[in-house]
Amino acid sequence: MKKFLLLLLIISYWGCEKGMDDYRNAKPASEVPVSTYDFLKQQGDLYDTLVLLIDRTKLTDTLKNQTVTFFVPQDISIATALYNLNFTRSKLGYKGNWTLDSVPLKVWDSLLRRYIVRGVVNADSLRYADGTDLISLYGHAMNGKTSGTNASGAVNGGTQLVLYSDKNDSRFSKDWSVATTQNVDVKTKNGMMHILESKHVFGFTSFVGKAFPESLEPLQGPFLGYPIPIPGIVEAPDYDEGGEGIAYHDNDKGNTGGQYRNEDVDMENCSEGNTDGGSPGGRYNVGWTRGSEWLRYTVDIAEAGDYKVEIRVAGPGGGIVHLLIDEVDMSGPITFPDTGGWQNWQGVFANVKLPAGKHYLKFFIEKSNFNLHRYIFKKI
């Protein structure tokens, strides 16, 4: 029985003299006299990893003795998922050395069950325009749908394959994650198998997020890719990456001015512009400010000591702000005057004592009726 399915496919291929593309989608002469589990185990290294995970997640009895349909992911699909996981970890500054054992067992269990549905589901039962909604072992919503292949120029004149989709909790097909079968309708003693293509990534789009939840958090760090040096100019629009509550707080949704960044901080073109050849953020100003809003910047302070900071502001109502380093108030209240217009820019000065090294600089707005362009730090 070892590699029984593969032998059947080879016989079908040579007997019909099909091209390789037709062979890839070919429907096997499809019945094996063993359980789904035993068939996979007999394939040796084709499904070694998959069988190991089945055993660890206690799905052995399900695939041996219960009537189920298994949309079978190949070992290469699992290897690809692990590669993607380690790539993501390394990009976010973690060690990219995770193995099967590093991933919590509940993740393997939860995702592996998405490939198994109760009862016998063959391709003929999925021949509907919108497919057939299916429920996995843990009650997750899936969908199965047949799709024709082309043969010798005839549209849908070739063999049928199945599109097996994770609905991602959405009724709109545009949000679904789709896996394509390589072979369909392999009948076993206790149900049915459909073999997924090797290019399918295990877990659809959920594996990395479930195995490594940190990957779902907003990207955090300096917006420019490096800490902003002090002494120097900190452009107000160049606040950190990280999103609401991490890199900024804004009291209303959306960027009212619609410029520079697609977040909730409001920005517009600045008449004062960027005359010093610095960051592109210098061409814009933060506007529509309100009390309790704040912006955070990762800065690298060259030397501890006293600095003079010039804050460039414009507005008819003035305001009160504080500068904090690592959540410690370094400035006390800084009061802004009425400058006579939303683009009538004026410098407001304050002295602050700063520590050396990399720190978070926070600009906190206590009272507001002004636009904000930049902060200019000079060592005293």
mmCIF file of C-alpha atoms in Angstrom:
data_model
loop_
_atom_site.group_PDB
_atom_site.id
_atom_site.type_symbol
_atom_site.label_atom_id
_atom_site.label_comp_id
_atom_site.label_asym_id
_atom_site.label_seq_id
_atom_site.Cartn_x
_atom_site.Cartn_y
_atom_site.Cartn_z
ATOM 1 C CA MET A 1 0.000 0.000 0.000
ATOM 2 C CA LYS A 2 2.958 2.376 0.376
ATOM 3 C CA LYS A 3 2.502 5.283 -2.008
ATOM 4 C CA PHE A 4 -0.693 3.605 -3.309
ATOM 5 C CA LEU A 5 -2.276 6.870 -4.397
ATOM 6 C CA LEU A 6 0.873 7.960 -6.195
ATOM 7 C CA LEU A 7 0.946 4.660 -8.130
ATOM 8 C CA LEU A 8 -2.686 5.064 -9.117
ATOM 9 C CA LEU A 9 -1.982 8.527 -10.441
ATOM 10 C CA ILE A 10 1.019 7.336 -12.434
ATOM 11 C CA ILE A 11 -1.038 4.538 -14.030
ATOM 12 C CA SER A 12 -3.792 7.009 -14.882
ATOM 13 C CA TYR A 13 -1.275 9.453 -16.304
ATOM 14 C CA TRP A 14 0.536 7.022 -18.617
ATOM 15 C CA GLY A 15 -2.655 5.194 -19.637
ATOM 16 C CA CYS A 16 -4.332 8.414 -20.778
ATOM 17 C CA GLU A 17 -1.150 10.130 -22.044
ATOM 18 C CA LYS A 18 -2.118 13.422 -20.426
ATOM 19 C CA GLY A 19 0.039 16.512 -20.241
ATOM 20 C CA MET A 20 1.658 17.383 -16.918
ATOM 21 C CA ASP A 21 -0.855 20.138 -16.130
ATOM 22 C CA ASP A 22 -3.756 17.732 -16.587
ATOM 23 C CA TYR A 23 -1.909 15.160 -14.475
ATOM 24 C CA ARG A 24 -1.475 17.650 -11.662
ATOM 25 C CA ASN A 25 -5.244 18.141 -11.496
ATOM 26 C CA ALA A 26 -6.147 14.545 -12.352
ATOM 27 C CA LYS A 27 -8.808 12.777 -10.336
ATOM 28 C CA PRO A 28 -7.406 9.444 -9.150
ATOM 29 C CA ALA A 29 -9.071 6.083 -9.545
ATOM 30 C CA SER A 30 -10.064 6.553 -5.994
ATOM 31 C CA GLU A 31 -10.644 3.963 -3.329
ATOM 32 C CA VAL A 32 -8.216 2.586 -0.775
ATOM 33 C CA PRO A 33 -9.082 -0.308 1.571
ATOM 34 C CA VAL A 34 -7.695 1.334 4.723
ATOM 35 C CA SER A 35 -8.640 4.208 7.002
ATOM 36 C CA THR A 36 -7.679 7.789 6.223
ATOM 37 C CA TYR A 37 -5.106 7.755 9.010
ATOM 38 C CA ASP A 38 -3.538 4.449 7.938
ATOM 39 C CA PHE A 39 -3.321 5.573 4.321
ATOM 40 C CA LEU A 40 -1.435 8.749 5.271
ATOM 41 C CA LYS A 41 0.880 6.821 7.574
ATOM 42 C CA GLN A 42 1.688 4.349 4.780
ATOM 43 C CA GLN A 43 2.896 7.153 2.503
ATOM 44 C CA GLY A 44 6.121 7.463 4.461
ATOM 45 C CA ASP A 45 7.944 10.763 4.162
ATOM 46 C CA LEU A 46 5.157 12.347 2.109
ATOM 47 C CA TYR A 47 3.119 12.906 5.278
ATOM 48 C CA ASP A 48 5.500 12.219 8.183
ATOM 49 C CA THR A 49 5.037 15.663 9.727
ATOM 50 C CA LEU A 50 1.288 15.673 9.204
ATOM 51 C CA VAL A 51 0.894 12.266 10.872
ATOM 52 C CA LEU A 52 3.066 13.425 13.785
ATOM 53 C CA LEU A 53 0.782 16.409 14.320
ATOM 54 C CA ILE A 54 -2.324 14.217 14.023
ATOM 55 C CA ASP A 55 -0.974 11.989 16.788
ATOM 56 C CA ARG A 56 0.010 14.907 19.013
ATOM 57 C CA THR A 57 -3.390 16.587 18.686
ATOM 58 C CA LYS A 58 -5.201 13.310 19.430
ATOM 59 C CA LEU A 59 -6.931 13.191 16.063
ATOM 60 C CA THR A 60 -5.754 9.643 15.350
ATOM 61 C CA ASP A 61 -9.041 7.996 16.320
ATOM 62 C CA THR A 62 -11.031 10.590 14.367
ATOM 63 C CA LEU A 63 -9.147 9.787 11.162
ATOM 64 C CA LYS A 64 -9.162 6.043 11.836
ATOM 65 C CA ASN A 65 -12.672 5.261 13.021
ATOM 66 C CA GLN A 66 -14.994 8.224 12.511
ATOM 67 C CA THR A 67 -16.731 9.148 9.255
ATOM 68 C CA VAL A 68 -15.015 12.351 8.152
ATOM 69 C CA THR A 69 -13.753 14.160 5.084
ATOM 70 C CA PHE A 70 -10.154 15.336 5.267
ATOM 71 C CA PHE A 71 -8.809 18.096 3.026
ATOM 72 C CA VAL A 72 -5.212 16.931 3.364
ATOM 73 C CA PRO A 73 -2.376 19.489 3.653
ATOM 74 C CA GLN A 74 1.002 18.189 2.539
ATOM 75 C CA ASP A 75 4.168 18.290 4.635
ATOM 76 C CA ILE A 76 5.596 21.004 2.407
ATOM 77 C CA SER A 77 2.602 23.196 3.352
ATOM 78 C CA ILE A 78 3.531 22.833 7.013
ATOM 79 C CA ALA A 79 7.204 23.550 6.267
ATOM 80 C CA THR A 80 6.224 26.713 4.393
ATOM 81 C CA ALA A 81 4.101 27.891 7.310
ATOM 82 C CA LEU A 82 7.044 27.430 9.683
ATOM 83 C CA TYR A 83 9.328 29.303 7.281
ATOM 84 C CA ASN A 84 6.868 32.220 7.174
ATOM 85 C CA LEU A 85 6.651 32.191 10.959
ATOM 86 C CA ASN A 86 10.417 32.375 11.408
ATOM 87 C CA PHE A 87 10.750 35.032 8.725
ATOM 88 C CA THR A 88 8.179 37.170 10.543
ATOM 89 C CA ARG A 89 9.878 36.610 13.880
ATOM 90 C CA SER A 90 13.271 37.667 12.502
ATOM 91 C CA LYS A 91 11.799 40.776 10.863
ATOM 92 C CA LEU A 92 10.360 41.822 14.229
ATOM 93 C CA GLY A 93 13.658 41.289 16.041
ATOM 94 C CA TYR A 94 13.026 37.803 17.470
ATOM 95 C CA LYS A 95 15.078 34.664 16.871
ATOM 96 C CA GLY A 96 13.943 32.867 13.722
ATOM 97 C CA ASN A 97 14.626 29.403 15.088
ATOM 98 C CA TRP A 98 11.196 27.985 15.909
ATOM 99 C CA THR A 99 10.429 24.347 15.140
ATOM 100 C CA LEU A 100 7.274 22.216 15.347
ATOM 101 C CA ASP A 101 7.802 21.925 19.095
ATOM 102 C CA SER A 102 8.003 25.703 19.567
ATOM 103 C CA VAL A 103 4.444 26.267 18.372
ATOM 104 C CA PRO A 104 1.825 25.704 21.117
ATOM 105 C CA LEU A 105 -0.036 22.435 20.640
ATOM 106 C CA LYS A 106 -3.382 24.230 20.809
ATOM 107 C CA VAL A 107 -2.419 26.136 17.646
ATOM 108 C CA TRP A 108 -1.722 22.938 15.721
ATOM 109 C CA ASP A 109 -4.944 21.438 17.121
ATOM 110 C CA SER A 110 -7.136 24.415 16.267
ATOM 111 C CA LEU A 111 -5.850 24.800 12.719
ATOM 112 C CA LEU A 112 -5.571 21.118 11.832
ATOM 113 C CA ARG A 113 -9.252 20.660 12.629
ATOM 114 C CA ARG A 114 -10.150 23.252 9.992
ATOM 115 C CA TYR A 115 -9.241 20.660 7.380
ATOM 116 C CA ILE A 116 -11.654 18.031 8.736
ATOM 117 C CA VAL A 117 -15.454 17.997 8.394
ATOM 118 C CA ARG A 118 -17.972 15.413 9.550
ATOM 119 C CA GLY A 119 -19.446 12.973 7.043
ATOM 120 C CA VAL A 120 -18.564 12.189 3.448
ATOM 121 C CA VAL A 121 -18.194 15.276 1.250
ATOM 122 C CA ASN A 122 -17.392 14.423 -2.369
ATOM 123 C CA ALA A 123 -16.821 16.799 -5.250
ATOM 124 C CA ASP A 124 -20.315 16.231 -6.671
ATOM 125 C CA SER A 125 -21.869 17.637 -3.492
ATOM 126 C CA LEU A 126 -20.015 20.928 -4.012
ATOM 127 C CA ARG A 127 -21.280 21.749 -7.503
ATOM 128 C CA TYR A 128 -23.131 24.936 -6.649
ATOM 129 C CA ALA A 129 -22.406 28.434 -7.935
ATOM 130 C CA ASP A 130 -21.525 29.634 -4.437
ATOM 131 C CA GLY A 131 -20.202 26.262 -3.301
ATOM 132 C CA THR A 132 -21.333 24.534 -0.127
ATOM 133 C CA ASP A 133 -20.845 25.871 3.373
ATOM 134 C CA LEU A 134 -19.031 23.362 5.592
ATOM 135 C CA ILE A 135 -18.342 23.269 9.315
ATOM 136 C CA SER A 136 -14.995 22.049 10.635
ATOM 137 C CA LEU A 137 -14.564 19.946 13.789
ATOM 138 C CA TYR A 138 -14.356 23.007 16.046
ATOM 139 C CA GLY A 139 -17.307 24.682 14.348
ATOM 140 C CA HIS A 140 -15.258 26.992 12.123
ATOM 141 C CA ALA A 141 -17.029 28.107 8.941
ATOM 142 C CA MET A 142 -15.479 26.772 5.731
ATOM 143 C CA ASN A 143 -16.648 26.476 2.107
ATOM 144 C CA GLY A 144 -16.104 23.910 -0.625
ATOM 145 C CA LYS A 145 -16.671 24.565 -4.319
ATOM 146 C CA THR A 146 -15.836 22.705 -7.510
ATOM 147 C CA SER A 147 -13.997 24.457 -10.317
ATOM 148 C CA GLY A 148 -13.345 23.203 -13.826
ATOM 149 C CA THR A 149 -9.999 23.173 -15.585
ATOM 150 C CA ASN A 150 -9.449 23.837 -19.262
ATOM 151 C CA ALA A 151 -8.361 21.087 -21.667
ATOM 152 C CA SER A 152 -7.216 21.394 -25.282
ATOM 153 C CA GLY A 153 -8.682 24.891 -25.486
ATOM 154 C CA ALA A 154 -12.077 23.881 -24.102
ATOM 155 C CA VAL A 155 -13.084 26.032 -21.127
ATOM 156 C CA ASN A 156 -13.980 23.782 -18.159
ATOM 157 C CA GLY A 157 -13.392 20.796 -20.428
ATOM 158 C CA GLY A 158 -10.753 19.244 -18.192
ATOM 159 C CA THR A 159 -10.828 17.579 -14.804
ATOM 160 C CA GLN A 160 -12.568 19.116 -11.799
ATOM 161 C CA LEU A 161 -10.812 20.383 -8.712
ATOM 162 C CA VAL A 162 -12.160 21.668 -5.412
ATOM 163 C CA LEU A 163 -11.597 25.097 -3.882
ATOM 164 C CA TYR A 164 -11.578 24.702 -0.101
ATOM 165 C CA SER A 165 -11.883 28.050 1.689
ATOM 166 C CA ASP A 166 -11.506 29.387 5.196
ATOM 167 C CA LYS A 167 -14.287 31.980 5.358
ATOM 168 C CA ASN A 168 -12.408 34.062 7.953
ATOM 169 C CA ASP A 169 -15.710 34.762 9.701
ATOM 170 C CA SER A 170 -16.956 36.727 6.685
ATOM 171 C CA ARG A 171 -19.873 36.082 4.339
ATOM 172 C CA PHE A 172 -18.073 37.904 1.542
ATOM 173 C CA SER A 173 -15.958 35.609 -0.649
ATOM 174 C CA LYS A 174 -13.395 38.381 -1.222
ATOM 175 C CA ASP A 175 -12.348 37.944 2.412
ATOM 176 C CA TRP A 176 -11.910 34.159 2.187
ATOM 177 C CA SER A 177 -8.574 32.300 2.082
ATOM 178 C CA VAL A 178 -8.680 29.667 -0.659
ATOM 179 C CA ALA A 179 -6.800 26.370 -0.981
ATOM 180 C CA THR A 180 -6.892 24.378 -4.233
ATOM 181 C CA THR A 181 -6.953 20.598 -4.399
ATOM 182 C CA GLN A 182 -4.363 18.573 -6.274
ATOM 183 C CA ASN A 183 -6.530 15.424 -6.251
ATOM 184 C CA VAL A 184 -10.133 14.843 -5.163
ATOM 185 C CA ASP A 185 -12.495 12.071 -4.055
ATOM 186 C CA VAL A 186 -10.092 9.540 -2.588
ATOM 187 C CA LYS A 187 -12.452 7.196 -0.728
ATOM 188 C CA THR A 188 -11.151 5.467 2.395
ATOM 189 C CA LYS A 189 -12.700 2.936 4.772
ATOM 190 C CA ASN A 190 -13.998 5.702 7.026
ATOM 191 C CA GLY A 191 -14.611 8.647 4.737
ATOM 192 C CA MET A 192 -13.120 10.791 1.999
ATOM 193 C CA MET A 193 -9.865 12.609 1.270
ATOM 194 C CA HIS A 194 -9.108 15.543 -0.994
ATOM 195 C CA ILE A 195 -5.372 16.258 -1.367
ATOM 196 C CA LEU A 196 -4.467 19.967 -1.328
ATOM 197 C CA GLU A 197 -1.810 21.428 -3.597
ATOM 198 C CA SER A 198 1.712 21.696 -2.242
ATOM 199 C CA LYS A 199 1.702 25.485 -2.667
ATOM 200 C CA HIS A 200 -1.020 25.795 -0.005
ATOM 201 C CA VAL A 201 0.330 27.242 3.261
ATOM 202 C CA PHE A 202 -0.860 25.367 6.338
ATOM 203 C CA GLY A 203 -3.385 27.300 8.410
ATOM 204 C CA PHE A 204 -4.590 29.399 5.456
ATOM 205 C CA THR A 205 -3.743 32.935 6.691
ATOM 206 C CA SER A 206 -4.070 32.224 10.434
ATOM 207 C CA PHE A 207 -0.939 30.261 11.321
ATOM 208 C CA VAL A 208 1.578 33.056 11.953
ATOM 209 C CA GLY A 209 -0.903 35.180 13.904
ATOM 210 C CA LYS A 210 -1.983 32.304 16.155
ATOM 211 C CA ALA A 211 1.508 30.915 16.698
ATOM 212 C CA PHE A 212 3.112 34.332 17.164
ATOM 213 C CA PRO A 213 0.483 36.870 18.358
ATOM 214 C CA GLU A 214 3.087 39.642 18.509
ATOM 215 C CA SER A 215 3.008 39.716 14.690
ATOM 216 C CA LEU A 216 -0.555 41.082 14.844
ATOM 217 C CA GLU A 217 0.437 44.050 16.970
ATOM 218 C CA PRO A 218 1.052 47.365 15.211
ATOM 219 C CA LEU A 219 4.627 47.829 14.061
ATOM 220 C CA GLN A 220 6.420 49.852 16.720
ATOM 221 C CA GLY A 221 9.492 52.005 16.396
ATOM 222 C CA PRO A 222 10.822 55.195 14.846
ATOM 223 C CA PHE A 223 8.860 56.335 11.801
ATOM 224 C CA LEU A 224 12.038 57.173 9.870
ATOM 225 C CA GLY A 225 13.601 53.810 10.713
ATOM 226 C CA TYR A 226 16.092 55.302 13.164
ATOM 227 C CA PRO A 227 15.867 57.446 16.321
ATOM 228 C CA ILE A 228 15.729 61.169 15.610
ATOM 229 C CA PRO A 229 19.013 62.786 16.760
ATOM 230 C CA ILE A 230 19.053 65.553 19.372
ATOM 231 C CA PRO A 231 20.447 68.218 19.025
ATOM 232 C CA GLY A 232 18.434 68.588 15.846
ATOM 233 C CA ILE A 233 14.964 68.986 14.416
ATOM 234 C CA VAL A 234 12.040 66.740 15.278
ATOM 235 C CA GLU A 235 9.275 67.148 12.699
ATOM 236 C CA ALA A 236 5.872 66.893 14.379
ATOM 237 C CA PRO A 237 4.412 64.563 11.679
ATOM 238 C CA ASP A 238 7.281 62.058 12.147
ATOM 239 C CA TYR A 239 5.866 60.536 15.344
ATOM 240 C CA ASP A 240 6.592 56.832 15.928
ATOM 241 C CA GLU A 241 4.981 53.792 14.329
ATOM 242 C CA GLY A 242 2.662 51.906 16.646
ATOM 243 C CA GLY A 243 -0.794 53.345 16.248
ATOM 244 C CA GLU A 244 -3.361 54.734 18.639
ATOM 245 C CA GLY A 245 -2.432 54.481 22.305
ATOM 246 C CA ILE A 246 1.174 53.530 21.541
ATOM 247 C CA ALA A 247 2.647 56.195 19.257
ATOM 248 C CA TYR A 248 -0.093 58.794 19.595
ATOM 249 C CA HIS A 249 -3.496 59.585 21.018
ATOM 250 C CA ASP A 250 -6.028 61.451 18.890
ATOM 251 C CA ASN A 251 -9.578 62.211 19.973
ATOM 252 C CA ASP A 252 -11.262 61.647 16.617
ATOM 253 C CA LYS A 253 -11.001 59.105 13.822
ATOM 254 C CA GLY A 254 -9.252 59.726 10.515
ATOM 255 C CA ASN A 255 -6.723 62.229 9.207
ATOM 256 C CA THR A 256 -8.846 65.368 8.737
ATOM 257 C CA GLY A 257 -6.279 67.089 6.512
ATOM 258 C CA GLY A 258 -5.599 63.913 4.545
ATOM 259 C CA GLN A 259 -1.850 64.500 4.178
ATOM 260 C CA TYR A 260 1.349 62.460 4.712
ATOM 261 C CA ARG A 261 0.157 59.522 6.866
ATOM 262 C CA ASN A 262 -2.956 57.369 6.845
ATOM 263 C CA GLU A 263 -3.715 57.359 10.571
ATOM 264 C CA ASP A 264 -5.873 59.338 12.999
ATOM 265 C CA VAL A 265 -3.438 62.223 13.475
ATOM 266 C CA ASP A 266 -4.695 65.224 11.461
ATOM 267 C CA MET A 267 -2.175 66.789 9.047
ATOM 268 C CA GLU A 268 -2.097 69.387 6.301
ATOM 269 C CA ASN A 269 0.404 71.159 4.047
ATOM 270 C CA CYS A 270 2.507 73.650 5.990
ATOM 271 C CA SER A 271 3.184 77.145 4.625
ATOM 272 C CA GLU A 272 6.451 77.277 6.564
ATOM 273 C CA GLY A 273 7.595 74.237 4.606
ATOM 274 C CA ASN A 274 10.783 72.258 4.816
ATOM 275 C CA THR A 275 13.583 74.732 4.117
ATOM 276 C CA ASP A 276 16.401 72.806 5.771
ATOM 277 C CA GLY A 277 16.458 69.709 3.535
ATOM 278 C CA GLY A 278 15.326 67.469 6.388
ATOM 279 C CA SER A 279 12.635 64.814 6.590
ATOM 280 C CA PRO A 280 9.644 64.987 4.193
ATOM 281 C CA GLY A 281 7.550 65.424 7.339
ATOM 282 C CA GLY A 282 8.773 69.008 7.434
ATOM 283 C CA ARG A 283 6.441 69.877 4.555
ATOM 284 C CA TYR A 284 3.403 69.235 6.768
ATOM 285 C CA ASN A 285 2.009 70.317 10.118
ATOM 286 C CA VAL A 286 -0.187 68.595 12.666
ATOM 287 C CA GLY A 287 -3.527 70.386 12.995
ATOM 288 C CA TRP A 288 -7.029 70.173 14.461
ATOM 289 C CA THR A 289 -5.402 69.514 17.839
ATOM 290 C CA ARG A 290 -7.406 69.027 21.029
ATOM 291 C CA GLY A 291 -6.651 68.747 24.737
ATOM 292 C CA SER A 292 -5.382 65.344 26.011
ATOM 293 C CA GLU A 293 -3.904 64.390 22.610
ATOM 294 C CA TRP A 294 -0.226 63.447 22.390
ATOM 295 C CA LEU A 295 2.537 62.341 20.021
ATOM 296 C CA ARG A 296 5.537 60.104 20.796
ATOM 297 C CA TYR A 297 8.978 60.148 19.151
ATOM 298 C CA THR A 298 11.977 57.845 19.563
ATOM 299 C CA VAL A 299 14.985 60.118 19.934
ATOM 300 C CA ASP A 300 18.728 59.654 20.455
ATOM 301 C CA ILE A 301 20.148 62.388 22.682
ATOM 302 C CA ALA A 302 23.850 62.841 22.052
ATOM 303 C CA GLU A 303 24.739 64.339 25.439
ATOM 304 C CA ALA A 304 22.994 64.802 28.768
ATOM 305 C CA GLY A 305 22.441 68.371 29.879
ATOM 306 C CA ASP A 306 20.464 71.539 29.318
ATOM 307 C CA TYR A 307 18.793 72.200 25.967
ATOM 308 C CA LYS A 308 16.765 75.022 24.522
ATOM 309 C CA VAL A 309 13.790 73.840 22.489
ATOM 310 C CA GLU A 310 11.940 76.016 19.985
ATOM 311 C CA ILE A 311 8.419 74.769 19.238
ATOM 312 C CA ARG A 312 6.993 76.118 15.973
ATOM 313 C CA VAL A 313 3.260 76.779 16.349
ATOM 314 C CA ALA A 314 0.487 78.734 14.637
ATOM 315 C CA GLY A 315 -3.074 79.456 15.675
ATOM 316 C CA PRO A 316 -5.530 82.085 16.864
ATOM 317 C CA GLY A 317 -6.132 80.610 20.305
ATOM 318 C CA GLY A 318 -2.776 79.481 21.713
ATOM 319 C CA GLY A 319 -2.445 76.503 24.039
ATOM 320 C CA ILE A 320 -0.548 74.710 26.812
ATOM 321 C CA VAL A 321 1.720 71.669 26.322
ATOM 322 C CA HIS A 322 4.301 69.551 28.153
ATOM 323 C CA LEU A 323 7.407 67.720 26.944
ATOM 324 C CA LEU A 324 8.048 64.366 28.595
ATOM 325 C CA ILE A 325 10.965 61.923 28.398
ATOM 326 C CA ASP A 326 9.980 58.324 29.142
ATOM 327 C CA GLU A 327 6.763 59.631 30.755
ATOM 328 C CA VAL A 328 8.620 62.063 33.036
ATOM 329 C CA ASP A 329 7.661 65.730 32.625
ATOM 330 C CA MET A 330 10.848 67.597 31.657
ATOM 331 C CA SER A 331 9.422 71.025 30.818
ATOM 332 C CA GLY A 332 6.446 71.893 32.976
ATOM 333 C CA PRO A 333 3.619 73.768 31.228
ATOM 334 C CA ILE A 334 4.662 75.618 28.073
ATOM 335 C CA THR A 335 2.138 78.279 27.055
ATOM 336 C CA PHE A 336 1.506 79.289 23.438
ATOM 337 C CA PRO A 337 0.267 82.753 22.450
ATOM 338 C CA ASP A 338 -2.223 83.712 19.758
ATOM 339 C CA THR A 339 -0.139 83.976 16.551
ATOM 340 C CA GLY A 340 -2.919 85.608 14.521
ATOM 341 C CA GLY A 341 -3.689 82.763 12.097
ATOM 342 C CA TRP A 342 -3.504 79.030 11.433
ATOM 343 C CA GLN A 343 -0.419 79.467 9.195
ATOM 344 C CA ASN A 344 1.198 82.412 10.975
ATOM 345 C CA TRP A 345 4.142 80.532 12.440
ATOM 346 C CA GLN A 346 5.950 81.565 15.594
ATOM 347 C CA GLY A 347 8.584 80.007 17.826
ATOM 348 C CA VAL A 348 7.859 79.344 21.491
ATOM 349 C CA PHE A 349 10.927 78.628 23.624
ATOM 350 C CA ALA A 350 11.589 76.548 26.725
ATOM 351 C CA ASN A 351 14.596 75.118 28.542
ATOM 352 C CA VAL A 352 14.677 71.394 29.317
ATOM 353 C CA LYS A 353 17.166 69.060 30.962
ATOM 354 C CA LEU A 354 17.618 65.878 28.902
ATOM 355 C CA PRO A 355 19.378 62.541 29.578
ATOM 356 C CA ALA A 356 21.761 60.980 27.068
ATOM 357 C CA GLY A 357 20.858 58.006 24.912
ATOM 358 C CA LYS A 358 17.729 56.606 23.287
ATOM 359 C CA HIS A 359 14.449 57.678 24.850
ATOM 360 C CA TYR A 360 10.790 58.329 24.122
ATOM 361 C CA LEU A 361 9.949 62.013 23.738
ATOM 362 C CA LYS A 362 6.250 62.750 24.227
ATOM 363 C CA PHE A 363 4.532 65.982 23.227
ATOM 364 C CA PHE A 364 1.414 66.218 25.409
ATOM 365 C CA ILE A 365 -1.315 68.762 24.685
ATOM 366 C CA GLU A 366 -3.110 70.065 27.763
ATOM 367 C CA LYS A 367 -5.049 72.903 26.121
ATOM 368 C CA SER A 368 -5.216 73.502 22.400
ATOM 369 C CA ASN A 369 -6.180 75.852 19.635
ATOM 370 C CA PHE A 370 -3.068 75.673 17.427
ATOM 371 C CA ASN A 371 -1.194 73.915 14.612
ATOM 372 C CA LEU A 372 2.157 72.242 15.281
ATOM 373 C CA HIS A 373 5.090 72.050 12.854
ATOM 374 C CA ARG A 374 8.358 71.028 14.552
ATOM 375 C CA TYR A 375 10.602 71.057 17.640
ATOM 376 C CA ILE A 376 14.168 72.391 17.313
ATOM 377 C CA PHE A 377 16.603 71.300 20.072
ATOM 378 C CA LYS A 378 19.899 73.073 20.708
ATOM 379 C CA LYS A 379 22.448 72.321 23.425
ATOM 380 C CA ILE A 380 22.982 75.203 25.819
#
